[in-house]
Short mmCIF file of C-alpha atoms and ligand atoms in Angstrom, two decimals:
data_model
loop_
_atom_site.label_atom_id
_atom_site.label_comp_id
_atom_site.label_asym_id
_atom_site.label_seq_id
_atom_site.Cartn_x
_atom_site.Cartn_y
_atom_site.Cartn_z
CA UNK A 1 0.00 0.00 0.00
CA UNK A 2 1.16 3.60 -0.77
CA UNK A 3 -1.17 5.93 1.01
CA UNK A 4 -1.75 6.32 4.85
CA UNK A 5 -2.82 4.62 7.86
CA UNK A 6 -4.64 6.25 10.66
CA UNK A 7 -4.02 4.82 14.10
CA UNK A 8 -5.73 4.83 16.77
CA UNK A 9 -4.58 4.37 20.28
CA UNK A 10 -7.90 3.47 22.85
CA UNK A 11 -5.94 0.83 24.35
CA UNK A 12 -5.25 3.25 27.66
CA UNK A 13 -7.30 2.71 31.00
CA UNK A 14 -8.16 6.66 31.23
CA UNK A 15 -7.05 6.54 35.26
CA UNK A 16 -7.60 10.29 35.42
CA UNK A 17 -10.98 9.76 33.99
CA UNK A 18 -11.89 7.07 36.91
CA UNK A 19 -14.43 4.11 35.89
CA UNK A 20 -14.71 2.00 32.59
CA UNK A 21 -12.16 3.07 29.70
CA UNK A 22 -13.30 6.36 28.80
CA UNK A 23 -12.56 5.90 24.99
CA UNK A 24 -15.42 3.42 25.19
CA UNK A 25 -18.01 6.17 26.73
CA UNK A 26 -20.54 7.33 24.77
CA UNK A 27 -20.33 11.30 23.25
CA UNK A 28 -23.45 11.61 21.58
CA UNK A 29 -24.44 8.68 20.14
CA UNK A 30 -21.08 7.04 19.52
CA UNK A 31 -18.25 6.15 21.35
CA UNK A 32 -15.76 7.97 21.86
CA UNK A 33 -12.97 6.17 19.48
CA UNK A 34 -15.47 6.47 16.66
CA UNK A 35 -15.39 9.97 16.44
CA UNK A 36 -11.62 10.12 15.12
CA UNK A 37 -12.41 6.76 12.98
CA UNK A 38 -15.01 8.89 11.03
CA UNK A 39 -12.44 11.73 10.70
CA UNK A 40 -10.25 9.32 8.80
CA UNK A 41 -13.29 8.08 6.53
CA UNK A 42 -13.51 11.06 5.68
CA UNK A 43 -9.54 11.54 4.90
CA UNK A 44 -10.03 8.66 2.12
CA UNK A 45 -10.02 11.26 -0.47
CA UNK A 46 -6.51 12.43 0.71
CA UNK A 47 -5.00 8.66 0.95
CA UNK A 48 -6.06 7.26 3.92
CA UNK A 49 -6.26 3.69 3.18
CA UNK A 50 -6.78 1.97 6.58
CA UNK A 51 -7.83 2.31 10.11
CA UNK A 52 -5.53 0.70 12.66
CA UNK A 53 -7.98 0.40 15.95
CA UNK A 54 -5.75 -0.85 18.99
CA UNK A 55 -7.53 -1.78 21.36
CA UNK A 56 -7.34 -3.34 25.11
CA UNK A 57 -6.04 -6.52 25.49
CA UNK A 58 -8.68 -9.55 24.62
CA UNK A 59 -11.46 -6.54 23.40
CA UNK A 60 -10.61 -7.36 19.36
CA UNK A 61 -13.41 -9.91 19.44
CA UNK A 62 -16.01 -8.04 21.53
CA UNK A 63 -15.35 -5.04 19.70
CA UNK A 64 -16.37 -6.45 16.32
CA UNK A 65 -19.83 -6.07 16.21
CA UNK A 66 -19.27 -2.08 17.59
CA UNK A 67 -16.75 -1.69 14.61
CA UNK A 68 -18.50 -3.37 11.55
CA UNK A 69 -20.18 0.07 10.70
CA UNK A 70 -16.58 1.84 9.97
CA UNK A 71 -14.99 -1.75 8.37
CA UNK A 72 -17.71 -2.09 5.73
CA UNK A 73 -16.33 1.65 4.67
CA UNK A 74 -12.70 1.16 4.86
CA UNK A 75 -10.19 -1.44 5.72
CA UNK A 76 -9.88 -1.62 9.34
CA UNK A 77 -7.77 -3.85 11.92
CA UNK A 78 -7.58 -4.05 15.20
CA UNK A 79 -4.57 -5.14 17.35
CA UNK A 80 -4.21 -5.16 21.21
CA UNK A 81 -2.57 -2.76 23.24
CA UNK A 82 0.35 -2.31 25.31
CA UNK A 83 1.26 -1.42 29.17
CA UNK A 84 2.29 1.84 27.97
CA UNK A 85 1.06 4.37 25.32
CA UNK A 86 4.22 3.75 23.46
CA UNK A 87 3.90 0.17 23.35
CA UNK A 88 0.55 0.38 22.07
CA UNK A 89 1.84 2.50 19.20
CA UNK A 90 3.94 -0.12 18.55
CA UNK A 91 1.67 -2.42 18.10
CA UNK A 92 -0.64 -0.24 15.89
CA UNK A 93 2.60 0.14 13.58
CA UNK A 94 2.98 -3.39 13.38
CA UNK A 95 -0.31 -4.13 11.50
CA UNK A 96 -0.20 -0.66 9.72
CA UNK A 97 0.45 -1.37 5.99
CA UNK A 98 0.48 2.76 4.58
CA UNK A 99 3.90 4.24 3.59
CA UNK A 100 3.01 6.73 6.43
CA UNK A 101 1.37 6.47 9.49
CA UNK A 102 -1.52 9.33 11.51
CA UNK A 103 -0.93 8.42 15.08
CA UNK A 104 -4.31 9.86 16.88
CA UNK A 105 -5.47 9.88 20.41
CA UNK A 106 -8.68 8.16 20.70
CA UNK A 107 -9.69 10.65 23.52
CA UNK A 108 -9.64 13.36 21.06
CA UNK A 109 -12.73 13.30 19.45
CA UNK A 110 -12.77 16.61 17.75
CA UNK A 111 -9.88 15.99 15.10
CA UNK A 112 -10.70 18.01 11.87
CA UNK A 113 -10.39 16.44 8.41
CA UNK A 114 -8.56 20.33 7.92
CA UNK A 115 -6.25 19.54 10.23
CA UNK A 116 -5.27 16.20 9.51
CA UNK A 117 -4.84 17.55 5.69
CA UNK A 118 -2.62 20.14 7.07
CA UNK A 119 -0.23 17.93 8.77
CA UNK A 120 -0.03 15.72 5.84
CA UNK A 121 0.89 18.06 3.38
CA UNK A 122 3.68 19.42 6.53
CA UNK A 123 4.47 15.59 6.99
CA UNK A 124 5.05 15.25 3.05
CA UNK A 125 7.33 18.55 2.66
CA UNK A 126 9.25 17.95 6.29
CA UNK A 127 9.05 14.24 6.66
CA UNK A 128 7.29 14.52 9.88
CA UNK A 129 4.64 16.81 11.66
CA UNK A 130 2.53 16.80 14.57
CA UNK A 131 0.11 19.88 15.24
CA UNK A 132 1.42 22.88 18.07
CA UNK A 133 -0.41 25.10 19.92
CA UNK A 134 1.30 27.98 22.11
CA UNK A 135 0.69 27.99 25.64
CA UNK A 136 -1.45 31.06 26.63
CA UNK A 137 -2.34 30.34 30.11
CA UNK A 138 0.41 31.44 32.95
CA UNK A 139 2.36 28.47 34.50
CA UNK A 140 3.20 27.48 37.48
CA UNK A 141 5.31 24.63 39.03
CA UNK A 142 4.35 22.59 41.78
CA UNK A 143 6.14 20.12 44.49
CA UNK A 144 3.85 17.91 46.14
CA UNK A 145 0.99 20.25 46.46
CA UNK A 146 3.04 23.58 47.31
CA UNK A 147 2.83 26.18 44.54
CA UNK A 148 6.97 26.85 44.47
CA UNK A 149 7.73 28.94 41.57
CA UNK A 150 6.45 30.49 38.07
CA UNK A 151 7.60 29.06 34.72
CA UNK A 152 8.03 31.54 31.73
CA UNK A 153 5.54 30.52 28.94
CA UNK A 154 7.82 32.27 26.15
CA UNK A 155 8.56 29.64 23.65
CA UNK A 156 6.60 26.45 25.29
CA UNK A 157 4.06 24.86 23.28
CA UNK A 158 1.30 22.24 23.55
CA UNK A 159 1.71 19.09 21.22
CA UNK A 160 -1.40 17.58 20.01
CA UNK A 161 -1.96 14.34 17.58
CA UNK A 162 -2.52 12.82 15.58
CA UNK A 163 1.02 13.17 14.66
CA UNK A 164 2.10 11.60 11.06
CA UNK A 165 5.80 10.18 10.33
CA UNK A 166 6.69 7.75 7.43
CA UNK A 167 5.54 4.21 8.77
CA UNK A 168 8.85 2.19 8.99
CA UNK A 169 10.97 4.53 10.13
CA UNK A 170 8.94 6.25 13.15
CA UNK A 171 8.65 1.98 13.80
CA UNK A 172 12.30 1.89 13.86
CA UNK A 173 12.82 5.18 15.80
CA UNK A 174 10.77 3.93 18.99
CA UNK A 175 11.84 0.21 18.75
CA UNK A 176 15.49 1.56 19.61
CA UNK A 177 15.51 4.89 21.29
CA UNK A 178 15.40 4.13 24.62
CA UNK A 179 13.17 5.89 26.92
CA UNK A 180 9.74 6.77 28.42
CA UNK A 181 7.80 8.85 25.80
CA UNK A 182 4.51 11.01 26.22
CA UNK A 183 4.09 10.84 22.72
CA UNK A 184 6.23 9.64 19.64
CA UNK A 185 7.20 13.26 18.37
CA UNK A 186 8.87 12.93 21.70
CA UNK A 187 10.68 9.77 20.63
CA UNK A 188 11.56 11.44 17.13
CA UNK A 189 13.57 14.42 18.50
CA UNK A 190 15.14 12.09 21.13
CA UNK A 191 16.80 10.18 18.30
CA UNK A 192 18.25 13.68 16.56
CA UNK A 193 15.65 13.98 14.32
CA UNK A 194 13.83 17.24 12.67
CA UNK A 195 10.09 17.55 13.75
CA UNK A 196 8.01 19.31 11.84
CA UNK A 197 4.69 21.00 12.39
CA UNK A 198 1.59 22.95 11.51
CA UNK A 199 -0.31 24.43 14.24
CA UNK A 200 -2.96 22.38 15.97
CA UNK A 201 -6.92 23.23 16.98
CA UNK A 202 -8.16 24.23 20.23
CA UNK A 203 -11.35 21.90 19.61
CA UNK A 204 -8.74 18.87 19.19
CA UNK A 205 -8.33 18.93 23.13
CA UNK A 206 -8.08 15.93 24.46
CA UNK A 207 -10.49 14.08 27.11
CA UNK A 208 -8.31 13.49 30.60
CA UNK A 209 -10.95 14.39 33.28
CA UNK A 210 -14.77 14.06 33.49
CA UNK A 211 -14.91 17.64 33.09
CA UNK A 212 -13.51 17.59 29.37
CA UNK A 213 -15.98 15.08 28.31
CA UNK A 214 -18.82 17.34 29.71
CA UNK A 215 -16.82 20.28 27.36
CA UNK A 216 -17.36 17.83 24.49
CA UNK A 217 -20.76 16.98 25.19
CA UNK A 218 -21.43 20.83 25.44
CA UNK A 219 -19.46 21.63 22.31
CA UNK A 220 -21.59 18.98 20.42
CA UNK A 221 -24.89 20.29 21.57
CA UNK A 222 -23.98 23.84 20.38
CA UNK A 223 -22.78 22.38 16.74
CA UNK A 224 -25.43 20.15 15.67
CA UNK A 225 -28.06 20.82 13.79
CA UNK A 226 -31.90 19.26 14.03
CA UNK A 227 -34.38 18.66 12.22
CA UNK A 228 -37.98 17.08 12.69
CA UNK A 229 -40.12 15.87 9.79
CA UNK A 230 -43.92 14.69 9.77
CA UNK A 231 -44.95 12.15 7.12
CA UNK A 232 -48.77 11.00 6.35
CA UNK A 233 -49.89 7.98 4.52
CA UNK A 234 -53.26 6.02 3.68
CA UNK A 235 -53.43 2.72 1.40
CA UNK A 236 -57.01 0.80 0.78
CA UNK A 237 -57.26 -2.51 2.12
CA UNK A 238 -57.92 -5.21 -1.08
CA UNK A 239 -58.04 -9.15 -1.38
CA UNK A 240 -55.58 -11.12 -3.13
CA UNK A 241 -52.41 -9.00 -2.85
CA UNK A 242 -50.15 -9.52 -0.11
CA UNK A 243 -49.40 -6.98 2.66
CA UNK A 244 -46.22 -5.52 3.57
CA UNK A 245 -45.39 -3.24 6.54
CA UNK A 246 -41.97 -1.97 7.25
CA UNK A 247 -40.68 -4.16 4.41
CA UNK A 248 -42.21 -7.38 6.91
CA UNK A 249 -44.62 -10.08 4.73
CA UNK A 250 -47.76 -9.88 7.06
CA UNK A 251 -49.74 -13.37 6.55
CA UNK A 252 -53.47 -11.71 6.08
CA UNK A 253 -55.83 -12.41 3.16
CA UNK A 254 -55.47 -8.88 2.45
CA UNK A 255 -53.00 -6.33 1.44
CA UNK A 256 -52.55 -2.67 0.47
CA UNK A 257 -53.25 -1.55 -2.85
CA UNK A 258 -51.04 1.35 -4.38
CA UNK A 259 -48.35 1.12 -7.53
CA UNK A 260 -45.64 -0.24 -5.33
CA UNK A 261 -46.01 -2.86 -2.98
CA UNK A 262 -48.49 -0.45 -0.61
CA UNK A 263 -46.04 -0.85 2.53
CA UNK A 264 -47.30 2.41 3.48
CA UNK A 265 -45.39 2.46 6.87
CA UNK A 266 -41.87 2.57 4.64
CA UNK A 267 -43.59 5.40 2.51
CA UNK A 268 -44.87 7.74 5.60
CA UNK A 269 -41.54 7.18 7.08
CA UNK A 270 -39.76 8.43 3.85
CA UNK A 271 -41.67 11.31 3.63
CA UNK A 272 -40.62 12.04 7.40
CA UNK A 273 -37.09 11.48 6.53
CA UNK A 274 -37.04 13.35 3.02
CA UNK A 275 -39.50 16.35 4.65
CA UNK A 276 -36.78 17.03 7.81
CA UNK A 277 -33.83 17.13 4.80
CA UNK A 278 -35.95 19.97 2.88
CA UNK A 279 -36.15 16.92 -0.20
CA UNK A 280 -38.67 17.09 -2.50
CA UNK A 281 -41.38 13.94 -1.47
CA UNK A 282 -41.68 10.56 -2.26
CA UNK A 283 -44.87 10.90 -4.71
CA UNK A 284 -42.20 13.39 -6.94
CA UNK A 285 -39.09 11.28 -6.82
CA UNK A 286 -40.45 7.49 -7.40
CA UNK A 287 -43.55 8.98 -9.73
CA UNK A 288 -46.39 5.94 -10.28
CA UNK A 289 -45.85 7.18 -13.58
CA UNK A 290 -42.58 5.79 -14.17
CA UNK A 291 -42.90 2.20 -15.14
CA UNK A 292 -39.38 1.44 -13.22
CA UNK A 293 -41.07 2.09 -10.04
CA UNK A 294 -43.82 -0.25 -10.13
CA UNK A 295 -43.73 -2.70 -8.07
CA UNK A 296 -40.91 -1.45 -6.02
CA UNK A 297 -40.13 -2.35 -2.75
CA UNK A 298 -40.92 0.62 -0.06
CA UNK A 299 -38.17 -0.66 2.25
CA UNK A 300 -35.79 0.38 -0.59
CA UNK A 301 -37.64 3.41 -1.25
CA UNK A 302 -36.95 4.52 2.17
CA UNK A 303 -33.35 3.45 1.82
CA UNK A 304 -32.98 5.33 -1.00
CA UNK A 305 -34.49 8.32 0.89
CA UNK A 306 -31.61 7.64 3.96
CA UNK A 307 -29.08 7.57 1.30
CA UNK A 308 -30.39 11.06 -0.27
CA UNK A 309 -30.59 12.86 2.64
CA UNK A 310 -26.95 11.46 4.23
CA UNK A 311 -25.91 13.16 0.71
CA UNK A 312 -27.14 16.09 2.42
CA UNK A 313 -24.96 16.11 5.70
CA UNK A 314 -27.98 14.38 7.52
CA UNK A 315 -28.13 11.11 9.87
CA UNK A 316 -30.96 10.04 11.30
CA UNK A 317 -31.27 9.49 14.56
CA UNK A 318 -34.92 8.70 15.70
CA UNK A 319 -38.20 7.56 13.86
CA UNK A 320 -41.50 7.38 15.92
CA UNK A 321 -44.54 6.09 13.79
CA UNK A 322 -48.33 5.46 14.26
CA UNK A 323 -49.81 3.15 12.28
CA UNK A 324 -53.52 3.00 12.13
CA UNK A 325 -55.17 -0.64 11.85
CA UNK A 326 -58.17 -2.46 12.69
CA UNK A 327 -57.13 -5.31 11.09
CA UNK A 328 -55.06 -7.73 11.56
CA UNK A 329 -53.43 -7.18 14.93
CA UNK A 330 -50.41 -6.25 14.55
CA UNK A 331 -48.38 -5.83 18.20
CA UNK A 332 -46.60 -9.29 17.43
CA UNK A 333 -44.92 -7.83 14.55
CA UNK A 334 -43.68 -5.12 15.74
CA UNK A 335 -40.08 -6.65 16.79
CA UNK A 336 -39.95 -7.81 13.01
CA UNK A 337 -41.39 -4.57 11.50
CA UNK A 338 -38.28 -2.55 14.08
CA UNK A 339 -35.45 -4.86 13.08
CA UNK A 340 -36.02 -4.10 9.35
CA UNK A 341 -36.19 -0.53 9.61
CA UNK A 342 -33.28 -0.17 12.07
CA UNK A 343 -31.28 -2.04 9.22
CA UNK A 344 -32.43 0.55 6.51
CA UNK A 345 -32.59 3.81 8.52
CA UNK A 346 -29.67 3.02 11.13
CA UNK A 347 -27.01 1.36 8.88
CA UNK A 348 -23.70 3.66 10.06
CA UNK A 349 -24.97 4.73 13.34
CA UNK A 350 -27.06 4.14 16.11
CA UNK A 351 -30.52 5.15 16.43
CA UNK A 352 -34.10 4.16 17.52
CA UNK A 353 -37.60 3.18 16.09
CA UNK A 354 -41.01 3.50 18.01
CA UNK A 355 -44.00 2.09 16.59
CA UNK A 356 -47.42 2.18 17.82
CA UNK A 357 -50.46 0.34 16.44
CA UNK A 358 -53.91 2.03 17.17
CA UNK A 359 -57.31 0.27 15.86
CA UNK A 360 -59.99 2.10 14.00
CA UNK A 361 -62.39 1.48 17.12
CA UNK A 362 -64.49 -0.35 14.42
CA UNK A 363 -65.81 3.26 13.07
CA UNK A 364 -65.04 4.79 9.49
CA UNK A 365 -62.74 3.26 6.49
CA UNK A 366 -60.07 2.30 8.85
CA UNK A 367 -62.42 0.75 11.55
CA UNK A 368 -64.15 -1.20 9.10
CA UNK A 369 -61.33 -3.14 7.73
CA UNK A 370 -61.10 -1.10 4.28
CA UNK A 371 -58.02 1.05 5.01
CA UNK A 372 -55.05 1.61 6.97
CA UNK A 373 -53.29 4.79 7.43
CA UNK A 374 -49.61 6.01 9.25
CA UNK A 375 -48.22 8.99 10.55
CA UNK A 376 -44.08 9.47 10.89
CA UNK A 377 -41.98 11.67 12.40
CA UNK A 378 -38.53 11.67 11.71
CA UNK A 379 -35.54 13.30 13.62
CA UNK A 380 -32.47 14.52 12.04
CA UNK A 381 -29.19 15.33 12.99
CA UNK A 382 -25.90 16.59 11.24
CA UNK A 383 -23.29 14.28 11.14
CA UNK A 384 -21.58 14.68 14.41
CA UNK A 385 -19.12 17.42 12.82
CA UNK A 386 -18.70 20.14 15.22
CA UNK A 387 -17.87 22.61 12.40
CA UNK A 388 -13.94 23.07 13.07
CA UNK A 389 -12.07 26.24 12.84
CA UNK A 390 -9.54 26.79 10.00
CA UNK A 391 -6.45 28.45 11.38
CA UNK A 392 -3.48 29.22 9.52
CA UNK A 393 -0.18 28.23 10.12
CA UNK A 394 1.72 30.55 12.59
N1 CTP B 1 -3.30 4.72 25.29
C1 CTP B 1 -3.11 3.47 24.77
N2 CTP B 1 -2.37 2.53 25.47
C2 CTP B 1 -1.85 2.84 26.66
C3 CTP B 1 -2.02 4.11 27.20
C4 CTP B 1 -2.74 5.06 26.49
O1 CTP B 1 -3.61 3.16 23.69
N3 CTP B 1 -1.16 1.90 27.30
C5 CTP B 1 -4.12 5.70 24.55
C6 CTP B 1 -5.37 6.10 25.31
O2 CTP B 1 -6.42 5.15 25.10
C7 CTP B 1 -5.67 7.48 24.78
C8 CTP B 1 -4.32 8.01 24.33
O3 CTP B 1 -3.41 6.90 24.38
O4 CTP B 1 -6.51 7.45 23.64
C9 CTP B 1 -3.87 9.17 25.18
O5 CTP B 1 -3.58 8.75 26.49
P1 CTP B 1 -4.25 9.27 27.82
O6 CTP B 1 -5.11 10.42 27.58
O7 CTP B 1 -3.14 9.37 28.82
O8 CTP B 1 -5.22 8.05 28.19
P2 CTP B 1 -5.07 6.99 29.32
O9 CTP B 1 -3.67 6.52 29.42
O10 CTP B 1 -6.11 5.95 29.04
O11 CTP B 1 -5.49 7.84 30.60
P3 CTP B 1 -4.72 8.01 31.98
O12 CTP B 1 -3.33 8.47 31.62
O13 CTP B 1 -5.50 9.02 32.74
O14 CTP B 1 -4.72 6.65 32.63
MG1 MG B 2 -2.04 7.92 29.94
#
């Protein structure tokens, strides 16, 4: 391979942090880790051909399931970690098969795709880089406790990741310089060699105490964007045709008429989805007109309508639907009905479905067997993105 690998290190216990890992708590609606895994999916424009994910001893198997959204996007492996941060980096070098190497901080959710295409283009002209940032605050030094004396800040700087270095030689470097090492720009200069840099992002701070994850949680809220849509649907209730809902066969002697397959939970859904993205409606994109859509399938309608609005920056994150149905009943489906949409609306990130059946209480069209009708609404969010700051180089 000739392009890049982006490593991540989440094999740490987070000590500061206190309880489980924290790269494994949630920020949003993904783990932490994630976060900088979808940075580099979105680097695979600028050559990053595969996620190294290293990961706590004896996790690689329990972790699959968690990481088979990002691996059906771009080739990822995961290795176990080491005692120390450096050791884990060794490990994630071992597996990574990119002429150069990102080495990223899995508690540093906020990496920009600007930044990261800054420090390549550094790492390419200097033959390393890792990102700076000047210190600003005043500094102190402390002995056990007792404030002792003031440091001057002139000249020190704050050294974020990831940090990018050609693959077998930044392998080499920490193999044989001896030492402890806070990070492997650290290990580079320790072995005489030039470091070079671009300057980093304030948002790219890293999570250490409770406290910063709260930051993150708060930055996140103030950076996404919502957005709700309502979707409406009624199909008549005819013999002899069979009768989908949420893209689920439903064994009835009757099913709902219409020019695709009538699953008119799929299609109120889709409007929901399609109405919160500002997209034109289903009735205008799959037209009964066009012969190619008869007969369709309304579960791939709606996947279609996931895939157009993702095109659009959007994810979904919650669907909450009412379908209305005297007949048949309907509550014993529902676990079916939710495991098909969850596939088609959820397929990169988490999210949920809530369904709820109401009868016609045996009064008009729906009461009387003859129709059925659904309302959806749909929630939106923007991919987790929280919009980062270009900053020139200083
Ligand atoms: N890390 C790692 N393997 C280690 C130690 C650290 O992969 N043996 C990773 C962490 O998971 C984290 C990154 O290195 O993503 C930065 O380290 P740090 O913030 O220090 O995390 P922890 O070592 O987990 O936390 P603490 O030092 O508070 O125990
Ligand atoms: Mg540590």
């Amino acid at each position: 391979m000739r392009g890049w690998s982006f490593v991540i290190v989440a094999a740490g216990k987070g000590r500061r942090f206190g309880g489980p890992p924290k790269q494994f708590e949630k920020l949003g609606e993904m783990p932490l880790w994630e976060w900088s895994a979808r940075t580099a999916l979105k680097l695979k424009a600028d050559g990053v051909e595969q996620i190294v994910l290293v990961v706590p001893p004896g996790m690689e198997s329990s972790m699959e399931a968690e990481t088979a959204r990002i691996r059906s996007r771009i080739d990822l492996v995961m290795v176990p970690g080491g005692e120390r941060r450096q050791d884990s980096v060794l490990n994630g070098l071992k597996a990574a098969r990119g002429k150069r190497v990102m080495i990223h901080d899995s508690a540093r959710p906020f990496v920009s795709p600007m930044l990261c295409r800054r420090l390549v283009s550094e790492a390419v002209k200097r033959g390393s880089a890792v990102p700076l940032l000047p210190v600003t605050d005043a500094l102190k030094h402390a002995d056990q406790g007792v404030i002792v004396a003031g440091i001057p800040r002139e000249g020190l700087l704050v050294t974020q990741t990831p940090q990018a270095f050609p693959s077998e030689e930044i392998h080499r470097v920490l193999k044989e310089t001896p030492g402890h090492f806070s990070d492997e720009a650290e290990a580079w200069l320790a072995s005489g060699r030039d470091l070079g840099w671009t300057r980093g992002d304030p948002l790219n701070f890293k999570i250490t105490f409770p406290e910063d994850m709260e930051l993150a949680s708060r930055v996140l809220r103030g950076s996404s964007v919502e957005r709700t849509g309502f979707g409406f649907d009624v199909h008549r209730l005819s013999p002899g045709i069979p009768l989908f809902l949420g893209g689920l066969r439903i064994p009835f002697p009757l099913g709902l008429s219409g020019h695709s397959d009538g699953d008119l939970l799929c299609h109120a859904i889709a409007d929901a989805v399609l109405g919160a993205a500002g997209l034109p409606d289903i009735g205008t994109l799959f037209p009964a007109s066009e012969g190619r859509f008869k007969g369709i399938r309304s579960l791939d309608i709606l996947k279609e309508a996931v895939a157009m609005t993702r095109e659009k920056g959007f994810t979904v994150s919650s669907v909450n639907a009412v379908v209305n149905a005297q007949v048949p009943r309907l509550a014993s489906m529902a676990e079916g009905i939710r495991k098909n949409l969850t596939e088609v609306l959820f397929a990169d990130r988490p999210g949920t479905v809530s369904l709820t059946f109401k009868s016609g209480e045996w009064t008009g069209d729906v009461g009387n067997g003859e129709a059925m009708r659904c309302w959806a609404v749909a929630r939106l969010v923007t991919e987790g993105d929280p919009c980062p700051i270009e900053t020139s180089d200083a």
